[in-house]
Amino acid sequence: MMNQLLKKNYLLGAVLLLLGYLEARAQVPTAEKARQWYDKETIYLISPTRYVRNNTVYVGAASLQREFSISPGGLQLYLRSRRKRNIATVISLGGAAGSIAALVSGNRSTIRTFFWVSLGTGLVSSTLSLQASSQLNQAVWLRNRDALLFLDNPE
């Protein structure tokens, strides 16, 4: 009698384990499904304002900013990246304008001064541009990571 009771308990336990395993397995996305989702939903950059998503090229800061609606952290980094890139552009243009003004003036002492100012602004601008690019790449990485969170519950 005791043996039959033990056998029934083991059998019931095995059935419950099997059902639990099948339920858990049904909720885990397959590798193929994950790859298809990744190909469809992730983005990669071509330039600071051009990117590819689902084999389509998108252009413009506004469309790129829309992509970050699913990633608050990515959006913050993206906005910081744009601000830094804009500052770098202003510094670069300021240095170039000063160099042109110095060349037009014809004053040798002014030319020497603006050469060094132009060199300095170029270095600062390049450093800021590199930092902006790095932040933009981090923002895209965060956005892509956050897009994968929707893999189990596609819209």
PDB file of C-alpha atoms in Angstrom:
ATOM      1  CA  MET A   1       0.000   0.000   0.000  1.00  0.00           C
ATOM      2  CA  MET A   2       2.791   2.388   0.936  1.00  0.00           C
ATOM      3  CA  ASN A   3       4.676   1.579  -2.292  1.00  0.00           C
ATOM      4  CA  GLN A   4       1.657   2.421  -4.410  1.00  0.00           C
ATOM      5  CA  LEU A   5       1.201   5.715  -2.562  1.00  0.00           C
ATOM      6  CA  LEU A   6       4.868   6.597  -3.117  1.00  0.00           C
ATOM      7  CA  LYS A   7       4.620   5.671  -6.806  1.00  0.00           C
ATOM      8  CA  LYS A   8       1.553   7.893  -7.194  1.00  0.00           C
ATOM      9  CA  ASN A   9       3.340  10.790  -5.469  1.00  0.00           C
ATOM     10  CA  TYR A  10       6.398  10.364  -7.680  1.00  0.00           C
ATOM     11  CA  LEU A  11       4.229  10.159 -10.759  1.00  0.00           C
ATOM     12  CA  LEU A  12       2.250  13.245  -9.720  1.00  0.00           C
ATOM     13  CA  GLY A  13       5.507  15.108  -8.981  1.00  0.00           C
ATOM     14  CA  ALA A  14       6.963  14.141 -12.365  1.00  0.00           C
ATOM     15  CA  VAL A  15       3.829  15.306 -14.184  1.00  0.00           C
ATOM     16  CA  LEU A  16       3.891  18.627 -12.326  1.00  0.00           C
ATOM     17  CA  LEU A  17       7.595  19.109 -13.125  1.00  0.00           C
ATOM     18  CA  LEU A  18       6.959  18.324 -16.781  1.00  0.00           C
ATOM     19  CA  LEU A  19       4.069  20.789 -16.947  1.00  0.00           C
ATOM     20  CA  GLY A  20       6.154  23.468 -15.219  1.00  0.00           C
ATOM     21  CA  TYR A  21       9.017  22.870 -17.633  1.00  0.00           C
ATOM     22  CA  LEU A  22       6.742  23.096 -20.669  1.00  0.00           C
ATOM     23  CA  GLU A  23       5.126  26.300 -19.360  1.00  0.00           C
ATOM     24  CA  ALA A  24       8.498  27.910 -18.669  1.00  0.00           C
ATOM     25  CA  ARG A  25       9.823  26.851 -22.058  1.00  0.00           C
ATOM     26  CA  ALA A  26       6.816  28.359 -23.827  1.00  0.00           C
ATOM     27  CA  GLN A  27       7.613  31.747 -22.297  1.00  0.00           C
ATOM     28  CA  VAL A  28      11.289  31.810 -23.307  1.00  0.00           C
ATOM     29  CA  PRO A  29      11.746  33.257 -26.805  1.00  0.00           C
ATOM     30  CA  THR A  30      13.567  31.088 -29.263  1.00  0.00           C
ATOM     31  CA  ALA A  31      16.918  32.133 -30.617  1.00  0.00           C
ATOM     32  CA  GLU A  32      15.389  32.612 -34.055  1.00  0.00           C
ATOM     33  CA  LYS A  33      12.614  34.823 -32.696  1.00  0.00           C
ATOM     34  CA  ALA A  34      15.182  36.884 -30.771  1.00  0.00           C
ATOM     35  CA  ARG A  35      17.335  37.292 -33.887  1.00  0.00           C
ATOM     36  CA  GLN A  36      14.364  38.402 -35.982  1.00  0.00           C
ATOM     37  CA  TRP A  37      13.293  40.866 -33.284  1.00  0.00           C
ATOM     38  CA  TYR A  38      16.862  42.189 -33.018  1.00  0.00           C
ATOM     39  CA  ASP A  39      17.120  42.669 -36.783  1.00  0.00           C
ATOM     40  CA  LYS A  40      13.770  44.461 -36.882  1.00  0.00           C
ATOM     41  CA  GLU A  41      13.936  46.673 -33.783  1.00  0.00           C
ATOM     42  CA  THR A  42      17.556  47.668 -33.196  1.00  0.00           C
ATOM     43  CA  ILE A  43      19.239  50.617 -34.850  1.00  0.00           C
ATOM     44  CA  TYR A  44      22.788  51.352 -35.906  1.00  0.00           C
ATOM     45  CA  LEU A  45      24.320  54.644 -36.845  1.00  0.00           C
ATOM     46  CA  ILE A  46      25.668  55.664 -40.215  1.00  0.00           C
ATOM     47  CA  SER A  47      26.363  59.244 -39.096  1.00  0.00           C
ATOM     48  CA  PRO A  48      25.199  61.434 -36.203  1.00  0.00           C
ATOM     49  CA  THR A  49      21.844  62.046 -37.915  1.00  0.00           C
ATOM     50  CA  ARG A  50      21.464  58.937 -40.122  1.00  0.00           C
ATOM     51  CA  TYR A  51      20.685  55.431 -38.937  1.00  0.00           C
ATOM     52  CA  VAL A  52      19.367  52.089 -40.142  1.00  0.00           C
ATOM     53  CA  ARG A  53      16.451  50.180 -38.645  1.00  0.00           C
ATOM     54  CA  ASN A  54      14.859  47.129 -40.229  1.00  0.00           C
ATOM     55  CA  ASN A  55      16.959  47.576 -43.399  1.00  0.00           C
ATOM     56  CA  THR A  56      15.648  51.116 -43.898  1.00  0.00           C
ATOM     57  CA  VAL A  57      17.802  54.243 -43.733  1.00  0.00           C
ATOM     58  CA  TYR A  58      16.329  57.129 -41.734  1.00  0.00           C
ATOM     59  CA  VAL A  59      17.664  60.685 -41.841  1.00  0.00           C
ATOM     60  CA  GLY A  60      17.275  63.547 -39.405  1.00  0.00           C
ATOM     61  CA  ALA A  61      17.719  64.341 -35.756  1.00  0.00           C
ATOM     62  CA  ALA A  62      13.946  64.330 -35.178  1.00  0.00           C
ATOM     63  CA  SER A  63      13.502  60.750 -36.400  1.00  0.00           C
ATOM     64  CA  LEU A  64      16.520  59.629 -34.379  1.00  0.00           C
ATOM     65  CA  GLN A  65      15.140  61.330 -31.283  1.00  0.00           C
ATOM     66  CA  ARG A  66      11.819  59.483 -31.760  1.00  0.00           C
ATOM     67  CA  GLU A  67      13.707  56.192 -31.611  1.00  0.00           C
ATOM     68  CA  PHE A  68      14.756  57.042 -28.072  1.00  0.00           C
ATOM     69  CA  SER A  69      11.156  57.230 -26.802  1.00  0.00           C
ATOM     70  CA  ILE A  70      11.557  53.688 -25.419  1.00  0.00           C
ATOM     71  CA  SER A  71      14.776  54.479 -23.555  1.00  0.00           C
ATOM     72  CA  PRO A  72      14.856  57.361 -21.063  1.00  0.00           C
ATOM     73  CA  GLY A  73      18.554  56.823 -20.306  1.00  0.00           C
ATOM     74  CA  GLY A  74      19.391  56.625 -23.987  1.00  0.00           C
ATOM     75  CA  LEU A  75      17.403  59.797 -24.658  1.00  0.00           C
ATOM     76  CA  GLN A  76      19.324  61.715 -21.982  1.00  0.00           C
ATOM     77  CA  LEU A  77      22.668  60.625 -23.443  1.00  0.00           C
ATOM     78  CA  TYR A  78      21.454  61.452 -26.952  1.00  0.00           C
ATOM     79  CA  LEU A  79      20.429  64.976 -25.936  1.00  0.00           C
ATOM     80  CA  ARG A  80      23.764  65.529 -24.141  1.00  0.00           C
ATOM     81  CA  SER A  81      25.548  64.303 -27.253  1.00  0.00           C
ATOM     82  CA  ARG A  82      23.676  66.783 -29.468  1.00  0.00           C
ATOM     83  CA  ARG A  83      24.380  69.652 -27.082  1.00  0.00           C
ATOM     84  CA  LYS A  84      28.089  68.794 -27.002  1.00  0.00           C
ATOM     85  CA  ARG A  85      28.242  68.488 -30.784  1.00  0.00           C
ATOM     86  CA  ASN A  86      26.526  71.891 -31.168  1.00  0.00           C
ATOM     87  CA  ILE A  87      29.006  73.498 -28.762  1.00  0.00           C
ATOM     88  CA  ALA A  88      31.900  71.941 -30.700  1.00  0.00           C
ATOM     89  CA  THR A  89      30.487  73.318 -33.958  1.00  0.00           C
ATOM     90  CA  VAL A  90      30.154  76.843 -32.524  1.00  0.00           C
ATOM     91  CA  ILE A  91      33.729  76.753 -31.181  1.00  0.00           C
ATOM     92  CA  SER A  92      35.037  75.480 -34.512  1.00  0.00           C
ATOM     93  CA  LEU A  93      33.178  78.144 -36.490  1.00  0.00           C
ATOM     94  CA  GLY A  94      34.380  80.837 -34.087  1.00  0.00           C
ATOM     95  CA  GLY A  95      37.993  79.756 -34.575  1.00  0.00           C
ATOM     96  CA  ALA A  96      37.595  79.674 -38.339  1.00  0.00           C
ATOM     97  CA  ALA A  97      35.945  83.125 -38.392  1.00  0.00           C
ATOM     98  CA  GLY A  98      38.770  84.541 -36.281  1.00  0.00           C
ATOM     99  CA  SER A  99      41.393  83.052 -38.590  1.00  0.00           C
ATOM    100  CA  ILE A 100      39.703  84.496 -41.664  1.00  0.00           C
ATOM    101  CA  ALA A 101      39.404  87.908 -39.992  1.00  0.00           C
ATOM    102  CA  ALA A 102      43.104  87.802 -39.100  1.00  0.00           C
ATOM    103  CA  LEU A 103      44.101  86.897 -42.648  1.00  0.00           C
ATOM    104  CA  VAL A 104      41.933  89.638 -44.136  1.00  0.00           C
ATOM    105  CA  SER A 105      43.365  92.274 -41.763  1.00  0.00           C
ATOM    106  CA  GLY A 106      46.924  91.681 -43.008  1.00  0.00           C
ATOM    107  CA  ASN A 107      48.411  92.505 -39.587  1.00  0.00           C
ATOM    108  CA  ARG A 108      51.227  90.000 -38.876  1.00  0.00           C
ATOM    109  CA  SER A 109      50.860  90.121 -35.105  1.00  0.00           C
ATOM    110  CA  THR A 110      47.135  89.445 -35.433  1.00  0.00           C
ATOM    111  CA  ILE A 111      47.807  86.525 -37.764  1.00  0.00           C
ATOM    112  CA  ARG A 112      50.181  84.915 -35.250  1.00  0.00           C
ATOM    113  CA  THR A 113      47.718  85.367 -32.382  1.00  0.00           C
ATOM    114  CA  PHE A 114      44.795  83.962 -34.326  1.00  0.00           C
ATOM    115  CA  PHE A 115      46.908  81.033 -35.520  1.00  0.00           C
ATOM    116  CA  TRP A 116      47.292  79.914 -31.907  1.00  0.00           C
ATOM    117  CA  VAL A 117      43.670  80.703 -31.097  1.00  0.00           C
ATOM    118  CA  SER A 118      42.565  78.727 -34.148  1.00  0.00           C
ATOM    119  CA  LEU A 119      44.780  75.808 -33.164  1.00  0.00           C
ATOM    120  CA  GLY A 120      43.356  75.853 -29.630  1.00  0.00           C
ATOM    121  CA  THR A 121      39.757  76.073 -30.748  1.00  0.00           C
ATOM    122  CA  GLY A 122      40.361  73.239 -33.203  1.00  0.00           C
ATOM    123  CA  LEU A 123      41.707  70.998 -30.441  1.00  0.00           C
ATOM    124  CA  VAL A 124      38.840  71.851 -28.097  1.00  0.00           C
ATOM    125  CA  SER A 125      36.297  71.337 -30.859  1.00  0.00           C
ATOM    126  CA  SER A 126      37.799  67.971 -31.839  1.00  0.00           C
ATOM    127  CA  THR A 127      37.816  66.777 -28.232  1.00  0.00           C
ATOM    128  CA  LEU A 128      34.173  67.770 -27.756  1.00  0.00           C
ATOM    129  CA  SER A 129      33.195  66.095 -31.040  1.00  0.00           C
ATOM    130  CA  LEU A 130      34.864  62.846 -29.982  1.00  0.00           C
ATOM    131  CA  GLN A 131      33.067  62.952 -26.638  1.00  0.00           C
ATOM    132  CA  ALA A 132      29.755  63.641 -28.400  1.00  0.00           C
ATOM    133  CA  SER A 133      30.289  60.665 -30.715  1.00  0.00           C
ATOM    134  CA  SER A 134      31.077  58.423 -27.770  1.00  0.00           C
ATOM    135  CA  GLN A 135      27.930  59.561 -25.946  1.00  0.00           C
ATOM    136  CA  LEU A 136      25.848  58.996 -29.064  1.00  0.00           C
ATOM    137  CA  ASN A 137      27.182  55.446 -29.401  1.00  0.00           C
ATOM    138  CA  GLN A 138      26.388  54.777 -25.730  1.00  0.00           C
ATOM    139  CA  ALA A 139      22.895  56.199 -26.228  1.00  0.00           C
ATOM    140  CA  VAL A 140      22.252  53.867 -29.158  1.00  0.00           C
ATOM    141  CA  TRP A 141      23.569  50.904 -27.155  1.00  0.00           C
ATOM    142  CA  LEU A 142      21.181  51.744 -24.292  1.00  0.00           C
ATOM    143  CA  ARG A 143      18.281  52.211 -26.689  1.00  0.00           C
ATOM    144  CA  ASN A 144      18.951  48.856 -28.342  1.00  0.00           C
ATOM    145  CA  ARG A 145      19.217  47.151 -24.958  1.00  0.00           C
ATOM    146  CA  ASP A 146      15.923  48.698 -23.879  1.00  0.00           C
ATOM    147  CA  ALA A 147      14.293  47.631 -27.169  1.00  0.00           C
ATOM    148  CA  LEU A 148      15.126  44.022 -26.297  1.00  0.00           C
ATOM    149  CA  LEU A 149      13.049  44.349 -23.122  1.00  0.00           C
ATOM    150  CA  PHE A 150       9.979  44.370 -25.376  1.00  0.00           C
ATOM    151  CA  LEU A 151      10.967  41.038 -26.961  1.00  0.00           C
ATOM    152  CA  ASP A 152       8.533  39.053 -24.768  1.00  0.00           C
ATOM    153  CA  ASN A 153       5.682  41.525 -25.243  1.00  0.00           C
ATOM    154  CA  PRO A 154       5.791  42.876 -28.797  1.00  0.00           C
ATOM    155  CA  GLU A 155       3.330  45.661 -29.540  1.00  0.00           C
TER     156      GLU A 155
END
